[in-house]
Coordinates of C-alpha atoms in Angstrom, one line a residue:
Chain A
M7 CA 1.9 -14.3 11.9
S8 CA -1.7 -15.4 12.2
T9 CA -4.5 -13.1 11.1
I10 CA -5.7 -12.7 14.7
A11 CA -2.3 -11.8 16.0
G12 CA -1.8 -9.3 13.2
A13 CA -5.2 -7.7 13.9
L14 CA -4.4 -7.4 17.6
L15 CA -1.0 -5.9 16.9
T16 CA -2.6 -3.3 14.6
I17 CA -5.1 -2.4 17.3
M18 CA -2.3 -2.1 19.8
V19 CA -0.3 0.3 17.7
G20 CA -3.5 2.4 17.2
L21 CA -4.3 2.4 20.9
A22 CA -0.7 3.3 21.9
A23 CA -0.6 6.2 19.4
I24 CA -4.0 7.6 20.3
M25 CA -3.1 7.4 24.0
S26 CA 0.0 9.5 23.4
T27 CA -2.1 12.2 21.8
W28 CA -4.6 12.0 24.7
T29 CA -1.9 12.3 27.5
G30 CA 0.1 14.8 25.5
T31 CA 3.3 12.8 25.4
Y32 CA 3.3 12.8 21.6
A33 CA 4.6 16.4 21.9
N34 CA 7.8 15.1 23.3
Y35 CA 8.5 13.5 19.9
V36 CA 6.7 15.3 17.0
K37 CA 5.4 18.7 16.3
V38 CA 2.0 19.5 17.8
G39 CA 0.6 20.1 14.3
L40 CA 0.7 16.3 13.9
R41 CA -1.8 15.7 16.6
W42 CA -4.9 15.3 14.5
P43 CA -3.3 13.3 11.7
L44 CA -2.1 11.0 14.5
V45 CA -5.6 10.7 16.0
I46 CA -7.1 9.9 12.5
A47 CA -4.4 7.4 11.7
S48 CA -4.9 5.7 15.1
L49 CA -8.6 5.5 14.6
V50 CA -8.1 3.9 11.1
L51 CA -5.7 1.3 12.5
I52 CA -8.1 0.5 15.4
A53 CA -11.1 0.2 13.0
A54 CA -9.2 -1.9 10.5
G55 CA -7.8 -4.1 13.2
L56 CA -11.2 -4.7 14.7
A57 CA -12.8 -5.5 11.3
S58 CA -10.0 -7.9 10.5
L59 CA -10.4 -9.5 13.9
A60 CA -14.2 -9.9 13.2
Y61 CA -13.5 -11.5 9.8
A62 CA -10.9 -13.9 11.3
I63 CA -13.2 -15.0 14.2
R64 CA -15.9 -15.7 11.6
G65 CA -13.4 -17.9 9.8
R66 CA -13.0 -15.7 6.8
A67 CA -9.4 -14.8 6.8
N68 CA -9.6 -13.5 3.3
V69 CA -6.2 -12.1 2.6
H70 CA -3.4 -14.5 3.3
S71 CA 0.2 -13.8 2.5
H72 CA 3.3 -15.7 1.8
G73 CA 6.3 -13.7 2.9
A74 CA 8.0 -12.0 5.7
Q75 CA 4.9 -10.6 7.4
G76 CA 6.3 -11.8 10.7
V77 CA 8.5 -8.8 10.6
G78 CA 5.4 -6.9 11.7
A79 CA 6.0 -8.3 15.1
L80 CA 8.7 -5.7 15.4
L81 CA 6.0 -3.1 15.8
L82 CA 5.6 -4.5 19.3
V83 CA 8.9 -2.8 20.1
F84 CA 7.4 0.5 19.0
V85 CA 4.3 -0.1 21.1
V86 CA 6.4 -0.8 24.2
A87 CA 8.7 2.2 23.6
L88 CA 5.7 4.5 23.1
V89 CA 4.1 3.2 26.4
L90 CA 7.5 3.6 28.2
A91 CA 7.3 7.3 27.0
P92 CA 11.0 8.3 27.0
P93 CA 11.6 12.0 27.9
P94 CA 12.0 14.7 25.3
L95 CA 15.6 15.5 24.1
G96 CA 17.4 17.1 27.0
A97 CA 20.8 18.4 28.2
A98 CA 22.7 15.2 27.5
A99 CA 21.8 15.2 23.8
A100 CA 22.5 19.0 23.6
A101 CA 26.0 18.5 24.9
D102 CA 26.6 16.4 21.8
R103 CA 25.3 18.9 19.2
T104 CA 26.5 22.2 17.8
P105 CA 24.4 24.9 19.4
N106 CA 22.4 27.5 17.4
R107 CA 23.1 26.0 14.1
A108 CA 19.4 26.2 13.2
A109 CA 19.6 29.9 13.4
S110 CA 20.8 30.4 9.8
A111 CA 20.7 34.0 8.7
E112 CA 18.4 33.3 5.8
A113 CA 15.8 31.2 7.6
F114 CA 15.9 33.6 10.5
A115 CA 15.2 36.6 8.3
A116 CA 12.2 34.8 6.8
V117 CA 10.6 34.1 10.2
T118 CA 11.2 37.4 11.8
T119 CA 10.6 40.1 9.2
T120 CA 7.1 40.4 10.4
A121 CA 7.8 40.5 14.1
P122 CA 10.6 42.8 15.1
P123 CA 10.8 43.0 18.9
V124 CA 11.8 46.7 19.1
A125 CA 10.3 48.3 16.0
A126 CA 10.2 51.7 17.6
E127 CA 13.9 51.8 17.9
A128 CA 14.6 50.3 14.5
E129 CA 17.1 52.8 13.2
P130 CA 18.8 51.7 10.0
P131 CA 22.2 50.4 11.3
V132 CA 25.2 51.9 9.6
E133 CA 27.0 48.6 9.0
P134 CA 26.6 45.0 9.9
S135 CA 28.2 44.4 13.3
E136 CA 29.8 41.0 12.5
P137 CA 32.4 40.8 9.8
G138 CA 32.2 37.1 9.9
N139 CA 28.5 37.1 9.1
P140 CA 28.0 35.3 5.8
T141 CA 25.0 37.4 4.8
P142 CA 25.4 40.9 6.2
A143 CA 22.6 42.0 3.9
T144 CA 20.1 40.3 6.2
A145 CA 21.1 42.4 9.1
T146 CA 20.7 45.6 7.2
E147 CA 17.4 44.7 5.7
E148 CA 15.9 43.7 8.9
P149 CA 15.2 47.1 10.6
S150 CA 13.8 48.7 7.4
V151 CA 11.1 46.0 7.3
G152 CA 10.5 46.6 11.0
A153 CA 10.1 50.3 10.4
Q154 CA 7.5 49.8 7.7
S155 CA 5.4 47.4 9.7
T156 CA 5.0 49.8 12.7
S157 CA 5.3 49.2 16.3
E158 CA 2.3 47.2 17.6
Q159 CA 3.2 43.8 16.4
S160 CA 3.5 41.3 19.2
V161 CA 6.3 38.8 19.4
P162 CA 5.0 35.3 19.9
S163 CA 5.3 34.5 23.6
T164 CA 6.7 31.2 24.7
A165 CA 6.4 31.9 28.4
V166 CA 4.4 29.0 29.8
Q167 CA 3.7 30.4 33.2
E168 CA 2.6 34.1 33.0
G169 CA 3.5 36.3 35.9
V170 CA 6.1 34.0 37.5
L171 CA 8.7 36.8 37.3
E172 CA 8.0 40.4 38.4
G173 CA 10.0 42.3 35.9
N174 CA 8.3 43.4 32.6
A175 CA 10.9 42.1 30.2
R176 CA 9.3 41.1 26.8
A177 CA 8.8 37.4 26.4
I178 CA 10.4 36.1 23.2
S179 CA 11.1 32.6 21.8
M180 CA 14.6 31.2 22.0
Y181 CA 14.7 30.9 18.2
E182 CA 14.0 34.6 17.7
F183 CA 16.2 35.8 20.5
V184 CA 19.2 33.7 19.3
G185 CA 18.5 34.9 15.7
Y186 CA 18.5 38.6 16.7
A187 CA 21.5 38.2 18.9
L188 CA 23.6 36.6 16.1
F189 CA 22.3 38.4 13.1
A190 CA 20.9 41.8 14.2
P191 CA 22.4 42.3 17.7
E192 CA 21.8 46.0 17.6
L193 CA 18.1 45.3 18.0
V194 CA 18.4 43.4 21.3
V195 CA 21.6 44.5 23.0
G196 CA 21.0 46.2 26.4
Q197 CA 17.4 45.3 26.7
P198 CA 16.0 42.6 29.1
F199 CA 14.1 39.7 27.6
E200 CA 12.2 36.8 29.1
L201 CA 13.2 33.4 27.9
V202 CA 12.1 29.8 28.8
G203 CA 14.2 26.7 28.5
F204 CA 15.9 24.0 30.4
A205 CA 19.4 23.9 32.0
A206 CA 22.3 22.3 30.2
E207 CA 26.0 22.4 30.9
E208 CA 28.2 25.4 30.0
P209 CA 31.7 23.9 29.5
D210 CA 33.7 27.1 29.2
I211 CA 32.5 29.7 31.7
G212 CA 32.4 29.3 35.5
N213 CA 29.2 29.8 37.6
S214 CA 26.9 29.6 34.6
F215 CA 24.7 27.3 32.7
R216 CA 23.2 27.1 29.2
L217 CA 19.5 27.9 28.8
T218 CA 18.5 25.4 26.1
R219 CA 15.5 24.7 23.9
Y220 CA 15.2 22.5 20.8
L221 CA 13.9 23.8 17.5
M222 CA 12.0 21.1 15.6
G223 CA 11.0 20.7 12.0
C224 CA 8.9 17.6 12.0
C225 CA 10.2 15.3 14.8
A226 CA 12.9 15.1 17.4
A227 CA 15.2 13.4 14.9
D228 CA 15.6 16.8 13.0
A229 CA 15.7 19.0 16.2
F230 CA 18.6 21.4 16.9
P231 CA 19.5 22.9 20.3
L232 CA 19.1 26.7 20.7
Q233 CA 21.3 27.9 23.6
V234 CA 22.2 31.0 25.5
T235 CA 24.7 31.1 28.4
L236 CA 23.4 32.7 31.6
V237 CA 26.2 33.9 33.9
D238 CA 25.9 34.4 37.7
P239 CA 22.4 32.9 37.9
T240 CA 20.4 33.6 41.1
F241 CA 20.5 29.8 41.7
M242 CA 22.1 26.9 39.8
P243 CA 19.4 24.6 38.4
A244 CA 19.9 20.9 38.0
L245 CA 20.5 19.7 34.4
D246 CA 17.2 19.4 32.5
Q247 CA 15.4 21.6 35.1
W248 CA 13.1 24.1 33.2
V249 CA 13.4 27.7 34.2
V250 CA 12.0 31.1 33.1
V251 CA 14.5 33.8 33.2
Q252 CA 14.8 37.6 32.5
A253 CA 18.2 38.5 31.2
T254 CA 20.1 41.0 29.1
F255 CA 22.5 40.5 26.3
H256 CA 25.5 42.8 26.1
G257 CA 26.9 41.6 22.8
E258 CA 29.3 38.9 24.1
L259 CA 29.4 35.4 22.5
T260 CA 31.1 32.2 23.7
D261 CA 31.9 29.0 21.8
I262 CA 32.4 31.0 18.6
D263 CA 32.8 29.0 15.4
E264 CA 34.8 29.8 12.3
W265 CA 31.8 31.7 10.9
G266 CA 31.6 34.1 13.8
E267 CA 28.5 32.5 15.2
G268 CA 28.2 31.2 18.7
V269 CA 26.3 31.2 22.0
P270 CA 25.1 34.6 23.3
V271 CA 26.2 35.3 26.9
L272 CA 23.5 37.0 29.1
E273 CA 23.4 38.7 32.4
V274 CA 20.6 37.4 34.7
H275 CA 18.2 39.6 36.5
E276 CA 15.5 37.2 37.7
M277 CA 14.8 33.6 37.3
A278 CA 12.5 30.9 38.6
P279 CA 12.1 27.1 38.2
I280 CA 9.0 26.0 36.3
D281 CA 7.3 22.8 35.3
P282 CA 8.2 21.4 31.9
P283 CA 5.9 23.0 29.3
A284 CA 3.3 21.0 27.3
E285 CA 5.3 21.8 24.2
P286 CA 9.0 21.1 25.0
Y287 CA 10.1 22.1 21.5
E288 CA 9.9 25.3 19.6
S289 CA 8.9 24.7 16.0
Chain B
M8 CA -12.0 -22.2 10.8
T9 CA -10.1 -25.4 9.8
Q10 CA -9.2 -23.8 6.5
T11 CA -7.7 -20.8 8.2
T12 CA -5.5 -23.0 10.4
L13 CA -4.4 -24.9 7.3
E14 CA -3.5 -21.6 5.6
R15 CA -1.5 -20.5 8.6
V16 CA 0.5 -23.7 8.5
L17 CA 1.1 -23.3 4.7
D18 CA 2.2 -19.7 5.3
G19 CA 5.0 -20.8 7.6
E20 CA 6.2 -23.3 5.0
H21 CA 6.1 -20.9 2.1
I22 CA 8.3 -18.2 3.6
D23 CA 11.4 -17.6 1.6
V24 CA 13.9 -19.0 4.0
R25 CA 16.9 -17.2 2.4
R26 CA 15.3 -13.8 2.6
R27 CA 14.1 -14.3 6.1
R28 CA 17.6 -15.3 7.2
G29 CA 19.1 -12.1 5.8
W30 CA 16.6 -10.1 7.8
Q31 CA 17.3 -12.1 11.0
I32 CA 21.0 -11.3 10.7
A33 CA 20.3 -7.6 10.1
V34 CA 17.9 -7.4 13.1
G35 CA 20.4 -9.5 15.2
I36 CA 23.2 -7.0 14.5
L37 CA 21.0 -4.1 15.3
V38 CA 19.8 -5.7 18.6
A39 CA 23.5 -6.5 19.5
V40 CA 24.5 -2.9 18.9
L41 CA 21.6 -1.6 21.1
V42 CA 22.3 -4.1 23.9
G43 CA 26.0 -3.2 23.7
A44 CA 25.1 0.5 23.9
R45 CA 22.8 -0.1 26.9
L46 CA 25.5 -2.1 28.7
F47 CA 28.6 -0.2 27.9
G48 CA 27.6 3.2 26.7
E49 CA 26.3 6.1 28.5
P50 CA 22.7 5.7 29.8
A51 CA 21.9 9.2 28.4
A52 CA 22.8 8.1 24.9
W53 CA 20.5 5.1 25.2
E54 CA 17.7 7.3 26.4
T55 CA 18.3 9.6 23.4
W56 CA 18.1 6.6 21.1
L57 CA 14.7 5.6 22.5
T58 CA 13.4 9.2 22.1
L59 CA 14.6 9.4 18.5
F60 CA 13.3 5.9 17.7
V61 CA 9.8 6.8 18.9
S62 CA 10.0 10.2 17.2
V63 CA 10.8 8.8 13.8
L64 CA 8.1 6.2 14.0
L65 CA 5.4 8.4 15.4
Q66 CA 6.2 11.0 12.7
S67 CA 5.9 8.4 10.0
L68 CA 2.7 6.8 11.3
P69 CA 0.1 9.1 9.7
F70 CA 1.9 8.9 6.4
L71 CA 2.3 5.2 6.5
V72 CA -1.4 4.8 7.4
L73 CA -2.4 7.1 4.5
G74 CA -0.2 5.0 2.2
V75 CA -1.7 1.6 3.3
V76 CA -5.3 3.0 3.0
V77 CA -4.6 4.1 -0.6
S78 CA -3.0 0.7 -1.1
G79 CA -6.2 -1.0 0.3
V80 CA -8.4 1.1 -1.9
I81 CA -6.4 0.2 -5.0
A82 CA -6.6 -3.5 -4.0
G83 CA -10.3 -3.5 -3.2
F84 CA -11.8 -1.0 -5.6
V85 CA -9.5 -0.3 -8.5
T86 CA -9.6 -3.3 -10.9
P87 CA -6.6 -4.0 -13.2
S88 CA -8.7 -3.2 -16.2
L89 CA -9.5 0.3 -14.8
I90 CA -5.8 0.9 -14.2
Q91 CA -5.0 -0.2 -17.8
R92 CA -7.6 2.2 -19.1
F93 CA -5.9 5.1 -17.4
T94 CA -2.3 4.3 -18.0
P95 CA -0.6 4.9 -21.4
S96 CA 0.0 1.7 -23.4
S97 CA 3.7 2.3 -23.8
E98 CA 5.9 1.6 -20.8
T99 CA 7.8 4.9 -21.4
G100 CA 4.6 6.8 -21.4
S101 CA 3.4 5.3 -18.2
V102 CA 6.7 6.0 -16.5
A103 CA 6.2 9.7 -17.5
A104 CA 2.6 9.6 -16.3
A105 CA 3.5 8.0 -13.0
T106 CA 6.2 10.6 -12.4
C107 CA 3.6 13.4 -12.9
A108 CA 1.1 11.6 -10.7
G109 CA 3.7 11.6 -8.0
V110 CA 4.1 15.4 -8.2
L111 CA 0.4 15.9 -7.6
L112 CA -0.1 13.5 -4.7
P113 CA 1.1 14.7 -1.2
G114 CA 2.8 11.4 -0.3
C115 CA 5.6 10.6 2.1
E116 CA 8.4 8.2 1.5
C117 CA 7.0 5.7 4.0
G118 CA 3.6 5.6 2.5
S119 CA 4.7 5.4 -1.1
V120 CA 6.4 2.1 -0.8
P121 CA 3.2 0.0 -0.1
I122 CA 1.3 2.0 -2.7
S123 CA 3.9 1.3 -5.3
D124 CA 3.8 -2.4 -4.5
R125 CA 0.1 -2.4 -4.8
L126 CA 0.1 -0.6 -8.1
M127 CA 2.5 -3.4 -9.5
Q128 CA 0.1 -6.1 -8.3
G129 CA -2.7 -4.1 -10.0
G130 CA -1.0 -4.4 -13.3
V131 CA 0.9 -1.1 -13.5
A132 CA 4.3 -1.5 -15.2
P133 CA 6.9 -2.0 -12.4
A134 CA 9.1 0.8 -13.8
A135 CA 6.2 3.2 -13.7
A136 CA 5.3 2.2 -10.1
L137 CA 8.9 2.7 -9.1
S138 CA 8.9 6.2 -10.7
F139 CA 5.8 7.0 -8.7
M140 CA 7.5 5.8 -5.5
L141 CA 10.5 8.1 -6.1
A142 CA 8.4 11.1 -7.3
A143 CA 5.7 11.2 -4.6
P144 CA 7.8 12.0 -1.6
A145 CA 10.3 14.3 -3.4
L146 CA 8.0 16.4 -5.6
N147 CA 4.8 16.9 -3.8
P148 CA 3.3 20.4 -3.0
V149 CA 4.1 20.2 0.8
V150 CA 7.8 19.6 0.1
I151 CA 8.0 22.3 -2.5
V152 CA 6.5 24.9 -0.1
S153 CA 8.7 23.8 2.8
T154 CA 11.8 24.1 0.5
A155 CA 10.7 27.7 -0.4
V156 CA 10.3 28.5 3.2
A157 CA 13.6 27.1 4.2
F158 CA 15.4 28.9 1.4
P159 CA 13.7 32.3 1.3
G160 CA 14.6 34.5 -1.6
Q161 CA 16.2 31.6 -3.4
P162 CA 13.6 30.3 -5.9
E163 CA 16.4 28.9 -7.9
M164 CA 16.9 26.3 -5.1
V165 CA 13.3 25.3 -5.3
A166 CA 13.5 25.0 -9.1
A167 CA 16.8 23.0 -8.9
R168 CA 15.3 20.6 -6.3
F169 CA 12.2 20.1 -8.4
C170 CA 14.1 19.5 -11.6
A171 CA 16.7 17.2 -10.0
S172 CA 14.1 15.0 -8.3
F173 CA 12.0 14.9 -11.4
V174 CA 15.0 13.8 -13.4
V175 CA 15.8 11.1 -10.8
A176 CA 12.2 9.6 -10.8
L177 CA 11.9 9.7 -14.6
G178 CA 15.5 8.4 -15.1
I179 CA 15.2 5.5 -12.8
G180 CA 11.9 4.5 -14.2
L181 CA 13.3 4.6 -17.8
L182 CA 16.3 2.7 -16.7
W183 CA 14.1 -0.1 -15.2
T184 CA 12.1 -0.3 -18.4
R185 CA 15.3 -1.3 -20.1
R186 CA 16.3 -3.9 -17.6
N187 CA 14.7 -7.2 -17.3
R188 CA 11.8 -5.8 -15.4
T189 CA 9.9 -8.1 -13.1
A190 CA 12.8 -10.5 -12.7
A191 CA 14.6 -8.3 -10.1
I192 CA 11.4 -7.7 -8.1
D193 CA 10.8 -10.4 -5.6
R194 CA 7.7 -9.4 -3.7
A195 CA 5.9 -11.2 -1.0
Q196 CA 3.1 -12.6 -3.2
Q197 CA -0.3 -12.2 -1.8
S198 CA -3.4 -14.1 -3.0
V199 CA -6.7 -12.4 -2.5
D200 CA -9.6 -14.7 -2.3
P201 CA -11.8 -13.8 -5.4
H202 CA -14.9 -14.6 -3.4
S203 CA -14.2 -12.0 -0.6
S204 CA -16.0 -8.7 -0.7
R205 CA -14.4 -5.5 -1.6
T206 CA -14.6 -4.3 2.0
E207 CA -12.9 -7.4 3.2
T208 CA -10.1 -6.9 0.7
L209 CA -9.8 -3.3 1.8
V210 CA -9.5 -4.3 5.5
G211 CA -7.2 -7.2 4.8
T212 CA -4.9 -5.1 2.7
I213 CA -4.7 -2.3 5.2
V214 CA -3.7 -4.6 8.0
H215 CA -1.3 -6.7 5.9
D216 CA 0.5 -3.8 4.3
F217 CA 0.7 -1.9 7.6
L218 CA 2.3 -4.8 9.4
H219 CA 4.6 -5.6 6.5
A220 CA 5.8 -2.1 5.7
G221 CA 5.6 -1.0 9.4
G222 CA 7.8 -3.8 10.5
F223 CA 10.6 -2.8 8.1
L224 CA 10.1 0.8 9.1
V225 CA 10.8 -0.2 12.7
V226 CA 14.2 -1.6 11.6
G227 CA 15.1 1.4 9.6
A228 CA 14.0 3.9 12.3
A229 CA 16.1 1.9 14.9
A230 CA 19.2 2.1 12.7
A231 CA 18.7 5.8 11.9
A232 CA 18.2 6.7 15.6
A233 CA 21.2 4.6 16.5
I234 CA 23.5 6.6 14.2
Q235 CA 22.2 9.9 15.6
A236 CA 22.3 8.8 19.3
F237 CA 25.6 6.8 19.4
L238 CA 27.8 8.6 16.9
P239 CA 28.8 12.1 18.2
Q240 CA 26.6 14.6 16.4
Q241 CA 29.6 16.8 15.8
I242 CA 31.3 14.1 13.8
L243 CA 28.3 13.9 11.5
E244 CA 28.2 17.7 11.2
S245 CA 31.9 17.9 10.4
I246 CA 31.4 15.2 7.7
G247 CA 29.0 17.6 6.1
S248 CA 31.4 20.5 6.2
V249 CA 34.3 18.9 4.4
P250 CA 34.6 21.2 1.4
V251 CA 36.1 18.7 -0.9
L252 CA 33.6 16.1 -1.9
A253 CA 30.9 18.0 0.0
V254 CA 28.3 16.8 -2.5
L255 CA 29.1 13.1 -1.7
T256 CA 29.3 13.6 2.1
M257 CA 26.0 15.5 2.1
A258 CA 24.3 12.7 0.1
F259 CA 25.8 10.2 2.6
L260 CA 24.4 12.2 5.5
A261 CA 21.0 12.3 3.9
I262 CA 21.1 8.5 3.6
V263 CA 22.1 7.8 7.2
L264 CA 20.0 10.5 9.0
S265 CA 16.7 9.5 7.3
I266 CA 15.0 12.8 7.8
C267 CA 11.5 13.1 6.4
S268 CA 11.2 14.9 3.1
E269 CA 9.0 17.7 4.6
A270 CA 11.7 18.7 7.1
D271 CA 14.9 18.0 5.2
A272 CA 15.0 21.4 3.5
F273 CA 15.4 23.1 6.9
F274 CA 18.1 20.7 7.8
A275 CA 19.9 21.3 4.5
A276 CA 19.6 25.1 5.0
S277 CA 21.3 24.8 8.4
F278 CA 24.5 23.6 6.6
S279 CA 25.2 27.2 5.5
Q280 CA 28.9 26.5 5.1
V281 CA 28.6 23.9 2.3
S282 CA 28.0 24.8 -1.4
P283 CA 24.4 25.2 -2.6
T284 CA 24.9 22.1 -4.8
A285 CA 25.8 20.0 -1.8
Q286 CA 22.7 21.3 0.0
L287 CA 20.7 20.3 -3.1
A288 CA 22.3 16.8 -3.1
F289 CA 21.1 16.4 0.5
M290 CA 17.5 17.3 -0.4
V291 CA 17.4 15.2 -3.6
T292 CA 19.0 12.0 -2.1
G293 CA 17.1 11.9 1.2
P294 CA 13.6 11.4 -0.1
V295 CA 14.6 8.7 -2.6
V296 CA 17.0 6.6 -0.6
D297 CA 17.7 6.5 3.2
L298 CA 18.1 3.8 5.9
K299 CA 14.4 3.5 6.6
L300 CA 13.5 3.4 2.8
V301 CA 16.1 0.8 2.0
S302 CA 14.8 -1.3 4.8
M303 CA 11.2 -1.0 3.6
Q304 CA 12.2 -1.6 0.0
A305 CA 14.2 -4.7 0.8
G306 CA 11.3 -6.0 2.8
V307 CA 8.6 -5.3 0.3
F308 CA 10.4 -5.9 -3.0
G309 CA 13.2 -8.2 -1.8
A310 CA 16.8 -7.7 -0.8
R311 CA 18.1 -8.5 -4.3
F312 CA 16.0 -5.7 -5.7
A313 CA 17.1 -3.3 -3.0
S314 CA 20.7 -4.1 -3.6
R315 CA 20.5 -2.9 -7.2
F316 CA 17.9 -0.2 -6.7
A317 CA 19.6 1.7 -3.9
P318 CA 23.0 2.2 -5.6
A319 CA 21.3 3.2 -8.9
T320 CA 19.1 5.7 -7.1
V321 CA 22.0 7.2 -5.1
A322 CA 24.0 7.6 -8.4
A323 CA 21.1 9.2 -10.1
A324 CA 20.4 11.6 -7.2
I325 CA 24.0 12.8 -7.1
G326 CA 24.3 13.1 -10.8
A327 CA 21.0 15.0 -11.1
S328 CA 22.0 17.3 -8.2
V329 CA 25.4 18.2 -9.8
L330 CA 23.7 18.8 -13.1
M331 CA 20.9 20.9 -11.8
G332 CA 23.3 22.7 -9.4
W333 CA 25.4 23.6 -12.4
I334 CA 22.4 24.9 -14.3
W335 CA 20.5 26.7 -11.6
L336 CA 22.8 27.6 -8.7

């Protein structure tokens, strides 16, 4: 690859990446915390590419290499793919993955000990409700922490369009809701919650769909689907349609695995279609 | 201008034909798989592949750029005599020092490959540069903190991961001091014009190393995304949950999934049904050897080197995991 072609390619990668942070499509692939590192990296690439171009045009291609640098041309595939902007992971990929596996009891406990949704009602439970739960200790510790940290803590809201629904159910992230439903169900059973996600297929129950959202560590390659099944919805959304919903969990699970974990089944009160959120993934 | 043109012609003639052919075959197979999946597979799976491919590369980009900038600074501003002054004279000593340096620097696996290559060209013993390459992604502060967050209340898991990764980086470095060192490393040689300024060297190195390492990263990311998109995820997950040989299957999963070292602890923690030692094996293997790393190492150091280095690293990672799992977990 000539120095000029290499410099142009480097600039193109930088431009494509910085455009994705500008338009917001980068959030379809990586966690939003990576935005500024991406901007800085893109600027470095653009600057280095421009400088290299300037040296090459002045006939001073200083560094020249023997080797498979031509492989760099493959970066063009990345530029094209990034400009094509494929959609975030959706219903099709979710159908292929085990739901709610990210909600491990230990990780869930670490995230939620500071934000119990119903601290006022946090009575110490007599016994863990699920015999199959690998760490029943988690469920018993949960409420005592909640009781100490008193009532006014707010659960992070993931509702992207405030006031779409009329009811006053508490907005809660899918990760937290699924975590409570599986590992401390006594804290959420019987109360309405507001959840946001997109529609995916429910294979086992009629007239229902699975409200889905992915939980991401760094990028979409490590994302897991979080799912709850909504029965008798007020309307049946198309696959991948985003909805906000208010619904109540009565303790029933479907798609239960050998460890007693599964997909919570919820009764729908209200729901409405919404635009895809700027951050499609929870992280 | 005429000199540059001449150099370009020479470039084309000097390329190692054998190595290039190997890469063309690998890329050809990959393209065939992707075209096949596009034509005969589900369109949804193809779209998932594209999303995952872009995700892996975009996630790696800041770390790769950080790596090539450090590489450029070493090439432009750190003279071999300076490196020699700060590295221990014995090769064993410099392997130990390089491993400790890797602990301090928040690197990522994608960035540490070009840095390691540049350190070798700057006169650092190859074994020490390899130890740095293994230690930087596996042992840095970000990874240690994220492991502690993913395994709350289990400091022994953090300790076991740290110890096992340290042993792997140190052990592979020491092993390479005993082998015929430089012979196996078949780098793309680069000649820097001694008359060019430091800034020119910096710029030239950044662009060169970015294109070089980035190109191989594209190959690795395409392969890792293909495995996730076209193999049913539940098959991969059931591989990880086979109780017998769980350590081996989790190490295998780490290699094919190519998850970045900052996120792999959360992934490992989600396999709550396998033994802690198998979770440890996942976290120790992933940062030192996976599809995108092998691709980059084969490109930067040569396929011959990668064909020896990757199996040695896998064996060391599994051995260290079992040992540290037995001690700590």
